[in-house]
Structures are given as structure tokens and as C-alpha cells.
């Protein structure tokens, strides 16, 4: 009986297993998982208050229950089992290990207490076994670097009241820690302008619906953007930002969520603990020939800083790796004959959970063709 190993039981691995299990009933599919439980990003990355997104795990449970699918937990490829052992034992190997490591900003002060990568922070509030004891220092003034959906997820989770979090999938210790925090300001920094933000409209709009928070956008940042040339989704985003900019200040809001555009982080300031973030107006970068060092800096006092600037895939001993891109080295998903990669470890940390389904479909077609013709190259 031919067999296939899938490394990683997150969305990419589970979608692929489902398609293969349905189409190739005479093929054994083993899914290797490093942790004691499956589903990767679907449980440790998706925000704890977005329960509708997490529902995909119900579908994955059914995949794991199929006769020709086996989940092998607590097994790390590269340590518990080697890459060469895998290649010896399986007809095909597919890496779907995601991108678990936080990218670094590379600015001074990133090591200070109070500075966290978004992967570490979101895994903490999602009770990931390796991060559940992080106990982050959440002070009154929180900064989040990045203009993606992860940045907005974190801002929303932090700004929600205990009541709004009632239905959220939070452990008791995380719930208590969040309830004890006394946040009054959340600053979201994007190094480019509003038209280049990568967050989505529903996430942006949701911020404006929170019980105790008010969203602030400086109308200056919206001046000069030629919206007519933008795609409809960007136009709607700008309209939403414009609406935030025009909404009169609400003195009763306990938390101000302030967007800062064109704000390049330069240094996190503090001796052992974070005290402030220095930022540069990125619009000045190309204005004249002055060196970046001589451009004026703004400094904003902060107690907590979360960098939500993307992730990379850690290398696995023996598996060809592209260190520059932080993912496996591959040609259209093929690492070497009989070995493939799928999801974030293939394309980088971009795309939503359903993106993995269509990509898994394409790879499954190829694997089926190969196995039916026994064509390994
Ligand atoms: P992302 O969308 O790529 O956003 C990363 C942000 O970090 C960008 O604004 C980027 O700015 C900024 N950045 C990168 N390097 C930087 C640096 N050195 N200094 C300052 N800023 C920097 O990634 P993400 O938010 O981590 O999300 C990952 C994927 O998961 C995305 O496809 C996202 O849509 C998806 N996701 C979806 C949901 C949802 O659907 N609810 C929730 C969470 C995540 P530049 O654009 O200038 O590079």
C-alpha cells in the first residue's frame, strides 16, 4: 500500500490529507505533529474571539477520523525522526509546517522586557503549550507594529471588555491576565500609508464596534491619496478610515486605538524595560539627500510593544532551505523528487485559511498523478 507523510497538522496539512484520503482510499496518510494536539494555526493563531473561523477544526476532526489517516503526535521531524528516515519510509513527503517564528525588526531595544513578537503573544493568549506561561507585561500604553490582520486581531483582543470576551476561547489564566490589564492607549504603527495597509475591511470595521474603545485616525494621513485609482476593497478601507478620522472624540471611551501611518520604527527605548518607541516619518525618507540618521524622530511613551510584522519557517536538518526568504527551498512546491511543501512554509506567511484549500487541491492532483503512474521525479 503506498504511503504519504504530511508534516504538520495545521490547515494546509489537514486540507491536503482530506483530499488525498477521499481520492486515494488505498493510500495510507500519516500526519506528523510536533505537539500533543493537532490543527496548528487554526487553534494557536486564529483569534480566540473569532470562533466562526475556528469551526474549520470540526471538519479537520472528521479528516483525522478517516480509516486511512493517522495522526502521530509529539513527533518532531528533525529530532524525533530524521528527514532521511522519512524519505526511506514514505512514497511521498509533504511539509506543511507553517511559519512559527517571529520575524525581527532589527532595531535597537527589541530585547527589552515588554517587547513581544506577535507569534509569541498570540500563542500566549491562545494557550499554546510552549507559550502559555509567557505572562506578558501589558501596561497602560501598548504599541503594535504592523498594518496586517494580526496587528488588528491583537488590538481587538486587548481592547475587548471581559463581558465582550465571555464567549471567547480563553483559558482562565489568560482571561484573568487580560481583565487585570489597565490599557488606556493602543497605538498601531504602519510604515507605509493607509492605501498600502494589508488588513481587511471586516477586521478594521470590527475595531469600531468595541464597547470601551474609540478608533482615532489623523486626517493628515489621508490627504493626497487618489482613491479613484485604487481597487474597490482599498477604497472601502479608506472610507472606513475616513469615517474614523471624522468621528468626534468620545470622552467616555476608556481605550483610544490610534493609527499611526508612515511611521517607521527606529528604536525601542529603555534600560531593561521598554519605556518608549522612536519612530521616523517615512514620507521624509526620499524627500532630500539627507541621510536617514539626520531625519527628525518622534518618541512615544509605551509600556508594551508587539511586533506583528510576519513570520518565518524554521529550518529542519537536511531539508533544503532558503535562508533569505525564511522558508523551504523549492521549485513550485517541489523540494526534491518525492518531497513537497505546502502553505506558509512554501509561499511565506500570506493568505487566509481557505487559501490552503485550493493549494492543497493542486498538490493533491499532482500527487495522485504521480502515484498512479509511479513517476517519482
Ligand atoms: P501581513 O498582512 O503581511 O502584515 C505585516 C505587516 O508588517 C505589514 O503592514 C508590513 O508592512 C509590516 N512590516 C513588515 N516588516 C516591517 C518592518 N520591518 N517594519 C515595520 N513594519 C513592517 O501579515 P500578518 O498580519 O502577520 O498576517 C499574516 C497573514 O495571515 C495575512 O495574509 C493575513 O491576512 C492573515 N490573517 C488573516 C486574519 C483574518 O482573516 N481575520 C487574521 C490574522 C491573519 P509593509 O506592507 O510595508 O511590508
PDB file of C-alpha atoms in Angstrom, residues 28 175 204 242 285:
ATOM      1  CA  UNK A  28      -2.099   5.419   3.929  1.00  0.00           C
ATOM      2  CA  UNK A 175      -8.843  35.769  30.908  1.00  0.00           C
ATOM      3  CA  UNK A 204     -10.920  47.281  10.504  1.00  0.00           C
ATOM      4  CA  UNK A 242     -12.009  58.492   6.789  1.00  0.00           C
ATOM      5  CA  UNK A 285      12.902  59.247   3.647  1.00  0.00           C
TER       6      UNK A 285
END
